[in-house]
PDB file of C-alpha atoms in Angstrom:
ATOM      1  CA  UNK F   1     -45.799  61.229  15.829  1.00  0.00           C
ATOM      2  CA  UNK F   2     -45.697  63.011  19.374  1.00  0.00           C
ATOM      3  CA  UNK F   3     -48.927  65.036  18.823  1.00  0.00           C
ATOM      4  CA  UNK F   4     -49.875  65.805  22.149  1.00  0.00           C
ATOM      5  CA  UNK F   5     -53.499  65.995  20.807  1.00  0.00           C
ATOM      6  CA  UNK F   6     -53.328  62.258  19.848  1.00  0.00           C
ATOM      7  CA  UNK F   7     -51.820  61.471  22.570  1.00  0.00           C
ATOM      8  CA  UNK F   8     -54.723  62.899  24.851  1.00  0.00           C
ATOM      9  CA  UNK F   9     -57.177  61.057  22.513  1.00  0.00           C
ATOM     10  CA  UNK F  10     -55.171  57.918  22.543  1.00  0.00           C
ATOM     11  CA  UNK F  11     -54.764  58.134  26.381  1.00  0.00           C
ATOM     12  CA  UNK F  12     -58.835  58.686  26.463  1.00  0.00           C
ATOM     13  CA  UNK F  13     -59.130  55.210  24.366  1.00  0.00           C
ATOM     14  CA  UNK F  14     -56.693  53.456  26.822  1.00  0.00           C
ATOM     15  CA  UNK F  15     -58.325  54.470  29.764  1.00  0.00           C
ATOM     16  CA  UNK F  16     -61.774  53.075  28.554  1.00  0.00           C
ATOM     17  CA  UNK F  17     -60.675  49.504  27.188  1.00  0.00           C
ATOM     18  CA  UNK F  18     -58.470  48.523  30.258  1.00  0.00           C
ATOM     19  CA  UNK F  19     -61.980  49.397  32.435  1.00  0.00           C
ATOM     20  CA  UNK F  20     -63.725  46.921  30.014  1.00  0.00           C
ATOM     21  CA  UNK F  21     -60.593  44.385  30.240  1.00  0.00           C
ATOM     22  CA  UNK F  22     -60.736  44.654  33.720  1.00  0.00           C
ATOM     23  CA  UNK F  23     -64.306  43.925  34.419  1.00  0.00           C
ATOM     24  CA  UNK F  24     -64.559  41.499  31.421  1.00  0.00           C
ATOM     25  CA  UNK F  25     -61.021  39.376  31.003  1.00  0.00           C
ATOM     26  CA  UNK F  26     -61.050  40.547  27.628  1.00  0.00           C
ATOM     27  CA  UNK F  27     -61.430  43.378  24.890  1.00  0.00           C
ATOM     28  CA  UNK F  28     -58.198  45.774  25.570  1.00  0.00           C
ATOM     29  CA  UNK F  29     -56.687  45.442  22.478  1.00  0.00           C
ATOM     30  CA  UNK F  30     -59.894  44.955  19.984  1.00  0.00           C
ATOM     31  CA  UNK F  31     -61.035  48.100  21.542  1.00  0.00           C
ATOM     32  CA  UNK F  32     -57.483  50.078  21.205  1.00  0.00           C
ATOM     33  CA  UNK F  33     -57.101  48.864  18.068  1.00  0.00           C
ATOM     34  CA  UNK F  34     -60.145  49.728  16.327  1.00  0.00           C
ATOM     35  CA  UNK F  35     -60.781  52.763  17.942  1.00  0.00           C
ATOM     36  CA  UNK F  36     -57.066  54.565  16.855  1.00  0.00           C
ATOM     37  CA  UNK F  37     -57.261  52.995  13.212  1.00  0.00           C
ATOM     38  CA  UNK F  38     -61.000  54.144  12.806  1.00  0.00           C
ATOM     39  CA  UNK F  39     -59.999  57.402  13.995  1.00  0.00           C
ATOM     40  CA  UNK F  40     -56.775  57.513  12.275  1.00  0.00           C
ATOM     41  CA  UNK F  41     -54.314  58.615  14.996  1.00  0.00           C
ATOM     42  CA  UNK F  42     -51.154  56.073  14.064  1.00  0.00           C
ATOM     43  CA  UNK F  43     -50.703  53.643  12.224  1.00  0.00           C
ATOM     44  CA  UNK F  44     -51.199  50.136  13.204  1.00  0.00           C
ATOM     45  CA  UNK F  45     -47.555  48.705  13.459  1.00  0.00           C
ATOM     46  CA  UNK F  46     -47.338  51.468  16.240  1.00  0.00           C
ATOM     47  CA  UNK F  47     -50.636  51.088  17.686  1.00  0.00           C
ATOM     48  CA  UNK F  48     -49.931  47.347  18.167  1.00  0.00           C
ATOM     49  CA  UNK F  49     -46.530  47.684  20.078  1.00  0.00           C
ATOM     50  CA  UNK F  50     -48.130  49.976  22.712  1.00  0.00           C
ATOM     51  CA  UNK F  51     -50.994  47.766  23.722  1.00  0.00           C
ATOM     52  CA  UNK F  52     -48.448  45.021  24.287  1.00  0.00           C
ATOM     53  CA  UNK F  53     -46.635  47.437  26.860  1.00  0.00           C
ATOM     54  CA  UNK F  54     -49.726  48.709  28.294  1.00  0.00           C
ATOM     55  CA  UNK F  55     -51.178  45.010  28.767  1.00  0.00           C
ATOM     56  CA  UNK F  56     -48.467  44.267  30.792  1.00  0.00           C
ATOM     57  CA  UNK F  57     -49.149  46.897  32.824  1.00  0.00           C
ATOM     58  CA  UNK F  58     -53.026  46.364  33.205  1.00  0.00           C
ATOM     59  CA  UNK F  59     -52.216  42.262  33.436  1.00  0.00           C
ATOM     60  CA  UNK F  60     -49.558  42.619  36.693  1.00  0.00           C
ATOM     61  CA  UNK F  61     -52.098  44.623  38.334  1.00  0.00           C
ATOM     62  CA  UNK F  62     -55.583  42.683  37.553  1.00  0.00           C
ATOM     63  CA  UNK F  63     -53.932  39.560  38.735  1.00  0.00           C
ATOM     64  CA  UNK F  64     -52.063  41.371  41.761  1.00  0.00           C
ATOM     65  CA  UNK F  65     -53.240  39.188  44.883  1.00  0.00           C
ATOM     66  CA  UNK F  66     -55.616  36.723  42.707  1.00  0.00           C
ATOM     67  CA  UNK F  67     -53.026  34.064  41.333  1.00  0.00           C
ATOM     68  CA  UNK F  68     -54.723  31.202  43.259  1.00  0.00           C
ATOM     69  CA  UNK F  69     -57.577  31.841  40.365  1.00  0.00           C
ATOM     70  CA  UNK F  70     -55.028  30.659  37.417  1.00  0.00           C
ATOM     71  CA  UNK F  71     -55.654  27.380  36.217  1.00  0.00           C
ATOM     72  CA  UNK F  72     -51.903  27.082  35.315  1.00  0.00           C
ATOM     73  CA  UNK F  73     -52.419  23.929  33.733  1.00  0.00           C
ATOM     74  CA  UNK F  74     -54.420  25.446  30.601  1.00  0.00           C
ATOM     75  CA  UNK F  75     -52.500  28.508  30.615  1.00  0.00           C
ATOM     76  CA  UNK F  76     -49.315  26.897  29.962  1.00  0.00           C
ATOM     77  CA  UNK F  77     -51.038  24.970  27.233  1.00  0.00           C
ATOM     78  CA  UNK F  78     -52.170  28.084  25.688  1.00  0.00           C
ATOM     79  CA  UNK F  79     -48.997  29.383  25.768  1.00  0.00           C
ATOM     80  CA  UNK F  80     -47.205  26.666  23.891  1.00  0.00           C
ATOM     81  CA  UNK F  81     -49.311  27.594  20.940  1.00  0.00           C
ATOM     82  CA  UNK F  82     -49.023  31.183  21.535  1.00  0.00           C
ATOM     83  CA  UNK F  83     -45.500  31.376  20.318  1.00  0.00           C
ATOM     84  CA  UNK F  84     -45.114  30.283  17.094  1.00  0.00           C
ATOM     85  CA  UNK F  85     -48.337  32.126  16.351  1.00  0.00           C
ATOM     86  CA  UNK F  86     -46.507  35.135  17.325  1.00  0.00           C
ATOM     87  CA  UNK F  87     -43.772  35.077  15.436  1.00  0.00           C
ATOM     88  CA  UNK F  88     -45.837  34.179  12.252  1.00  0.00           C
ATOM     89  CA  UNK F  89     -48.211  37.473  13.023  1.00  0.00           C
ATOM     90  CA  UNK F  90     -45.782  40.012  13.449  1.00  0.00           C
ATOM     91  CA  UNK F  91     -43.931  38.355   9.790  1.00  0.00           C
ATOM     92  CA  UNK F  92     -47.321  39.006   8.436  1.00  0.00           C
ATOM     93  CA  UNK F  93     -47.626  42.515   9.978  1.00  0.00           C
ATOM     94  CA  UNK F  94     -44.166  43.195   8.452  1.00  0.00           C
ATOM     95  CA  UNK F  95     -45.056  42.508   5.099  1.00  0.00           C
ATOM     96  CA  UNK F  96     -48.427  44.259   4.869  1.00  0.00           C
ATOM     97  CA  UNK F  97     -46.988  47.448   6.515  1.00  0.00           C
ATOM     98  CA  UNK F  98     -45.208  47.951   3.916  1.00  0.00           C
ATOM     99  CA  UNK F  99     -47.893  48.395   0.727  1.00  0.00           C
ATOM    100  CA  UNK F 100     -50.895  46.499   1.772  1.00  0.00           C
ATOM    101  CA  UNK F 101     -52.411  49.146   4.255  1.00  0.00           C
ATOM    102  CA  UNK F 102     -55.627  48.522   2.830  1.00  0.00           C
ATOM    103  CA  UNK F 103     -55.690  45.120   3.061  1.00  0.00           C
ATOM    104  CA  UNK F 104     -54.722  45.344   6.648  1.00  0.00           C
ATOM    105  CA  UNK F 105     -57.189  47.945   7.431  1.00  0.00           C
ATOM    106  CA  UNK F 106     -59.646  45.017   6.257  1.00  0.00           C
ATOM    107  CA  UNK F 107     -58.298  42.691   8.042  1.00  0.00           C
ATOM    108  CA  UNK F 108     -58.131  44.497  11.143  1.00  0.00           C
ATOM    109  CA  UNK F 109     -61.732  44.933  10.698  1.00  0.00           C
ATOM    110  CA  UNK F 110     -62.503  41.461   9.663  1.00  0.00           C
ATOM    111  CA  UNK F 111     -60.876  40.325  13.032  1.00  0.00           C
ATOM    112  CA  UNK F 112     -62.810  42.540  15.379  1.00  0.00           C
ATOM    113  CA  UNK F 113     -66.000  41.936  13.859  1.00  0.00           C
ATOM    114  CA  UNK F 114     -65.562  38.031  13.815  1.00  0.00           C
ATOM    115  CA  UNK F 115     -64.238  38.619  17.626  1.00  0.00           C
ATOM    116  CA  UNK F 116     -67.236  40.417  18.738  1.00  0.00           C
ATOM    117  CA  UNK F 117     -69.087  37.844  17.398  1.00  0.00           C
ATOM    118  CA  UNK F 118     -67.566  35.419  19.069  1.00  0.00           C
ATOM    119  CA  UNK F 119     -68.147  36.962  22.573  1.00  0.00           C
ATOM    120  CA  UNK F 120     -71.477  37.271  21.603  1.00  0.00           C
ATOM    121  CA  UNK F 121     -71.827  33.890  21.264  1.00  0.00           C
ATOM    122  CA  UNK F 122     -72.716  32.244  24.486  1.00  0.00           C
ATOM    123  CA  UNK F 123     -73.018  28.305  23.793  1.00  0.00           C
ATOM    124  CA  UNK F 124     -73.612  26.147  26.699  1.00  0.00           C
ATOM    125  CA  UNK F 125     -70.851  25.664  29.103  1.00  0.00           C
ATOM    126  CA  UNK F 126     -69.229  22.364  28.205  1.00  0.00           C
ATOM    127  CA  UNK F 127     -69.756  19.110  31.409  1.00  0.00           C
ATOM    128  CA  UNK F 128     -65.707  18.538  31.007  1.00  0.00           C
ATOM    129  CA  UNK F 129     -62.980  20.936  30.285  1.00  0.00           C
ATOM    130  CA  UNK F 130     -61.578  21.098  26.889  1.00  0.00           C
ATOM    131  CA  UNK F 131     -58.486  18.833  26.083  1.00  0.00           C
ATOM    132  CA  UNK F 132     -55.044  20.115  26.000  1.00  0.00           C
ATOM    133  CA  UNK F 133     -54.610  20.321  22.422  1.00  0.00           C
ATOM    134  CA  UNK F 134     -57.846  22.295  22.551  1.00  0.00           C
ATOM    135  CA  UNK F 135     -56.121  25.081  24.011  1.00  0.00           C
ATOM    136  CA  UNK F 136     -53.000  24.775  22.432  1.00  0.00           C
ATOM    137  CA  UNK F 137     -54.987  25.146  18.944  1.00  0.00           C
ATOM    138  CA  UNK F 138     -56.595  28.665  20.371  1.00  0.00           C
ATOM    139  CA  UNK F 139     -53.292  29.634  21.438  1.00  0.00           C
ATOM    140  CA  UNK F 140     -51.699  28.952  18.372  1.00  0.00           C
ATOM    141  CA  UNK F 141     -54.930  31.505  16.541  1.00  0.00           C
ATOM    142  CA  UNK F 142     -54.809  33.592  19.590  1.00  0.00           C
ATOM    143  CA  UNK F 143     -50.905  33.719  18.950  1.00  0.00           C
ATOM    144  CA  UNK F 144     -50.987  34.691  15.308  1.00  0.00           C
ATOM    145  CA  UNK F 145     -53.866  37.558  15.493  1.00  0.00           C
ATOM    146  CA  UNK F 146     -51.822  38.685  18.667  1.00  0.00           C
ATOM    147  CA  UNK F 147     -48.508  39.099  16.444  1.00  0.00           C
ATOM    148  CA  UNK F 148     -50.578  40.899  13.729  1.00  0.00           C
ATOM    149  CA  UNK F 149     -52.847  43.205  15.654  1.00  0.00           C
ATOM    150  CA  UNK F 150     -51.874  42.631  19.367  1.00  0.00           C
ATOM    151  CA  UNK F 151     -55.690  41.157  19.446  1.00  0.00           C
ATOM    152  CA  UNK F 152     -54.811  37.460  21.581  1.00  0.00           C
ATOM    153  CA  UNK F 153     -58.299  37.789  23.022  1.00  0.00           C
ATOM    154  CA  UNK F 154     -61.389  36.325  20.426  1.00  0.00           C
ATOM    155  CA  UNK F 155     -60.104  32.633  20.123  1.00  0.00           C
ATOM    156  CA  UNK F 156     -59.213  32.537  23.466  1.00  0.00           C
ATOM    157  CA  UNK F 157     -62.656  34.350  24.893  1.00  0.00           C
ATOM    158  CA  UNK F 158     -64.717  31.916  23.053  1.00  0.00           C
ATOM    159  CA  UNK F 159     -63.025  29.081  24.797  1.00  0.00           C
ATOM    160  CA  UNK F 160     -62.913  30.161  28.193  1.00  0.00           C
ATOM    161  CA  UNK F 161     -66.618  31.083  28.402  1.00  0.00           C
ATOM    162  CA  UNK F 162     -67.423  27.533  27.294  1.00  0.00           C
ATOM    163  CA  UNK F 163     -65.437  25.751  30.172  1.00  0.00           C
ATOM    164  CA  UNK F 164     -67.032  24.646  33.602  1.00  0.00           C
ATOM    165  CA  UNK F 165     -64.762  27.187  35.344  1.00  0.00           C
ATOM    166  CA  UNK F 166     -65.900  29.677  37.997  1.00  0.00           C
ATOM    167  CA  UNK F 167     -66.308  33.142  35.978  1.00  0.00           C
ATOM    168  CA  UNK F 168     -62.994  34.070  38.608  1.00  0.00           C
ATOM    169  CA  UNK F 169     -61.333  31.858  37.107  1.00  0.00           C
ATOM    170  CA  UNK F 170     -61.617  32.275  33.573  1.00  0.00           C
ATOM    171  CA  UNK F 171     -61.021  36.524  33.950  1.00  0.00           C
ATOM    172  CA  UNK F 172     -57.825  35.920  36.033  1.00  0.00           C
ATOM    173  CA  UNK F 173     -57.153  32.911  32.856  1.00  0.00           C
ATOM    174  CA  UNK F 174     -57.467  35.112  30.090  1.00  0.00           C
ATOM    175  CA  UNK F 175     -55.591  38.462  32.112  1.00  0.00           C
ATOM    176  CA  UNK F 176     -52.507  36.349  32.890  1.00  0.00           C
ATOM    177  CA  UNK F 177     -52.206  34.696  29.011  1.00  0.00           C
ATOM    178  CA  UNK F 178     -52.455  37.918  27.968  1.00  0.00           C
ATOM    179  CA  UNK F 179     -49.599  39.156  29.731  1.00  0.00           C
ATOM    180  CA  UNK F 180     -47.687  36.381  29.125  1.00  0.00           C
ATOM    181  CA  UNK F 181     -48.485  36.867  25.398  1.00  0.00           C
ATOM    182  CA  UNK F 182     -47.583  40.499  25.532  1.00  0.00           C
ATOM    183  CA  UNK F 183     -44.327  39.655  27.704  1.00  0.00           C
ATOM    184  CA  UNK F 184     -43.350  37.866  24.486  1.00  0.00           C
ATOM    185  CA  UNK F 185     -44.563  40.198  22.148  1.00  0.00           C
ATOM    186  CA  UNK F 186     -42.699  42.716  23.265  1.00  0.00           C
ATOM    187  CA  UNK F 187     -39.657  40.882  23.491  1.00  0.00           C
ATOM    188  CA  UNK F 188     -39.777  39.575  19.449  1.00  0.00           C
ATOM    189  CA  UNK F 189     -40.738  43.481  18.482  1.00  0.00           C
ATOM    190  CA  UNK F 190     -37.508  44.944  20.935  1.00  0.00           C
ATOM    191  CA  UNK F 191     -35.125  42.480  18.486  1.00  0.00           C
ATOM    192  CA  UNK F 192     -37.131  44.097  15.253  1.00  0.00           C
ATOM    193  CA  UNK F 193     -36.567  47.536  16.562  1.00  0.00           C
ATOM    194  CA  UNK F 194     -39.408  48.648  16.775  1.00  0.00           C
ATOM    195  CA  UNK F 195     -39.438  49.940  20.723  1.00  0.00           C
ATOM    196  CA  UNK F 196     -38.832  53.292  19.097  1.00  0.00           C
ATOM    197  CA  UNK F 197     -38.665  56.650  21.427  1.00  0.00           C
ATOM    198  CA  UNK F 198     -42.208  57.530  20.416  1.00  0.00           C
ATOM    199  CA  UNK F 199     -43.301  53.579  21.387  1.00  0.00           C
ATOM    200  CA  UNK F 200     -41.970  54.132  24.909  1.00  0.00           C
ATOM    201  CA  UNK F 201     -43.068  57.788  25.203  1.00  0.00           C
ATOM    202  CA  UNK F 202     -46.538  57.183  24.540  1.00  0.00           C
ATOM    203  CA  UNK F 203     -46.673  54.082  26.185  1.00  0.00           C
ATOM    204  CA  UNK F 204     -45.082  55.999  29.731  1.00  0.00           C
ATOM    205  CA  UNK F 205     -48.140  58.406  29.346  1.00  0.00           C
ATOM    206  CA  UNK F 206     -50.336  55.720  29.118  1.00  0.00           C
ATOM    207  CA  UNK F 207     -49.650  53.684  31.814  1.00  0.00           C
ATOM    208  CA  UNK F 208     -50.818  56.381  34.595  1.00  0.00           C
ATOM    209  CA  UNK F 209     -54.146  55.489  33.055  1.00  0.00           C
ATOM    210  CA  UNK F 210     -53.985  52.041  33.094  1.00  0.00           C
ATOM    211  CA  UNK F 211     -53.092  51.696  36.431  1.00  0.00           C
ATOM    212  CA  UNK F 212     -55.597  53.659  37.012  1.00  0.00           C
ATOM    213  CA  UNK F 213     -58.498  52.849  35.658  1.00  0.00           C
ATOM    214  CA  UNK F 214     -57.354  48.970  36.591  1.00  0.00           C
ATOM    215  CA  UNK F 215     -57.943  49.497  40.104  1.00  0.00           C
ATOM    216  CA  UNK F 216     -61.047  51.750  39.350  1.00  0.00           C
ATOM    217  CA  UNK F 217     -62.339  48.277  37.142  1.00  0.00           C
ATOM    218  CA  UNK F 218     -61.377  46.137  40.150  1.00  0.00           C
ATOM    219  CA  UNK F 219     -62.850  49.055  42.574  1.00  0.00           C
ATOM    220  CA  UNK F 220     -65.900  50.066  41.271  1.00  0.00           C
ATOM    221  CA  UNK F 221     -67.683  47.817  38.396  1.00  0.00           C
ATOM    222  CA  UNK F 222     -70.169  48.796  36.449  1.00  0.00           C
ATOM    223  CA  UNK F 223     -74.053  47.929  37.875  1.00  0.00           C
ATOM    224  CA  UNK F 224     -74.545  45.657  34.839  1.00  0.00           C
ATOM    225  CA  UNK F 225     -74.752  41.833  34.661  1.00  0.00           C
ATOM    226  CA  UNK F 226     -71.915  39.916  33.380  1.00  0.00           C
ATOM    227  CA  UNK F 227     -74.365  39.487  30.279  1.00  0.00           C
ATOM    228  CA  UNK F 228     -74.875  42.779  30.184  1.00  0.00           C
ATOM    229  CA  UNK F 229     -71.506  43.814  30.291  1.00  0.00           C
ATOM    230  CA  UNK F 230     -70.512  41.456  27.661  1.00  0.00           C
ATOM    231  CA  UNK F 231     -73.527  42.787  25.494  1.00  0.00           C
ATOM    232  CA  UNK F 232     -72.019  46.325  25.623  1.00  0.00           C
ATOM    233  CA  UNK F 233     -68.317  44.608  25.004  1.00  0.00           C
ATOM    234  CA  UNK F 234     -69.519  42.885  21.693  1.00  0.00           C
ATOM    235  CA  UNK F 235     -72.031  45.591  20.196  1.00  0.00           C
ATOM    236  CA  UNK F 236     -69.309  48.622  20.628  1.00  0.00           C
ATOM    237  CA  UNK F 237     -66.746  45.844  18.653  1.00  0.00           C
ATOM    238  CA  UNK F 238     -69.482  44.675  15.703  1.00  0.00           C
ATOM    239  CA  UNK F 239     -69.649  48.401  15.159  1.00  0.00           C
ATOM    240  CA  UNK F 240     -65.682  48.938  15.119  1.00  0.00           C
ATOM    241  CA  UNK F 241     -64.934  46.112  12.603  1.00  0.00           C
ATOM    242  CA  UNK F 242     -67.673  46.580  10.458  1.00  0.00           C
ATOM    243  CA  UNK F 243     -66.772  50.079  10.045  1.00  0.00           C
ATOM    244  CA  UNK F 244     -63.322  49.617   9.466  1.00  0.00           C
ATOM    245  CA  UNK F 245     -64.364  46.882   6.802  1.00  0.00           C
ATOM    246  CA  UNK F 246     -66.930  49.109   4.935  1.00  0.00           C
ATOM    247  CA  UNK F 247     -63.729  52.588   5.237  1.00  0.00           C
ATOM    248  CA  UNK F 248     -61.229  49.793   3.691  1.00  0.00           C
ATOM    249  CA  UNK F 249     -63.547  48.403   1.067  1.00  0.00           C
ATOM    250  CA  UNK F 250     -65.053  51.903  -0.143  1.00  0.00           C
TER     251      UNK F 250
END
């Protein structure tokens, strides 16, 4: 597993998506994800464990000095559904592993295409916010495709934009449930076993990046509109899932 080739490509990947997580709230894992399983460097159960560890990383530094932003209130909500999704994800990821590759591979796709669909979607901000059980229902999807492909963010995303919150507010939302989701994440995997030697190795050679290219995000963002921005977010993951869809199905 320690190829230091794929590790320089995987590194690459990582540095890219926590820029786009860090001007966006959002897209870290989708792009991780689909970029290493299009491009075959390792294999999903792997792939999933390290963006947990590198969220936290990229999360405790987004947030750094920009707490007064979280709406606790919904976050907490969130994160009451977030659990038991969890654990019923990484079951599911278990299972498949095993002899359903292709059907994950699908899947995989299925989710990041739906997900950049989502976040392409911009409906009208809603005149009151959501109610609790609102947000306990996306944490409870965000939860599950979280535990399956470390990917907390479409359900979630699709939410947030639609709430009368300041755009602050719903970035510095959606970085602190993710790593609060991948606090727990990585918690459930360490009892499975799976924070192998490789895990941590690659995921200490990633982090450099992350914190890296975190403070670059929060430094220097790009000279694009939000819109914009989410534009690029959402076409790069269409064209992720649907090629991971059409490499499964053919």
């Amino acid at each position: 597993m320690m190829d230091y080739t794929t590790l320089l490509i995987f590194s690459g990947i990582i540095a890219a998506a926590t820029y786009v997580q860090t001007v966006t709230g959002f897209a870290l894992g989708m792009i991780v994800m689909g970029a290493v399983t299009m491009l075959n460097l390792v294999p999903i159960a792997f792939t999933s464990v390290v963006i947990s560890l590198v969220t936290l990383v990229n999360g405790l530094t987004a947030i750094k000095g920009e707490r007064q932003a979280l709406d606790r209130r919904r976050v907490g909500a969130v994160m009451i559904g977030i659990v038991p999704g969890l654990a019923l994800g990484l079951y599911l990821l278990t299972f498949l592993s095993g002899t359903h590759q292709t059907l994950l591979h699908f899947a995989l796709g299925l989710a990041i295409f739906v997900g950049g669909m989502l976040i392409m979607l911009r409906p009208e901000p809603l005149e009151q916010p959501s109610s609790q059980p609102v947000f306990m229902g996306a944490g409870l999807a965000s939860g599950f495709l979280a535990g399956l492909f470390s990917l907390a963010g479409p359900p979630l995303v699709y939410l947030f934009y639609r709430q009368p919150f300041e755009l602050k507010t719903i970035r510095i939302c959606l970085l602190g449930i993710f790593l609060a989701c991948s606090s727990v994440r990585t918690i459930m995997v360490g009892f499975q076993g799976q924070l192998t030697a490789d895990v941590l190795i690659f995921s200490a050679c990633c982090i450099p990046m992350v914190m890296l290219f975190t403070w670059v995000g929060k430094r220097f963002p790009p000279p694009l509109s939000s819109t914009n921005m989410r534009r690029l977010a959402f076409a790069l993951l269409i064209g992720i899932g649907a090629s991971l869809m059409l490499r499964a199905a053919f």
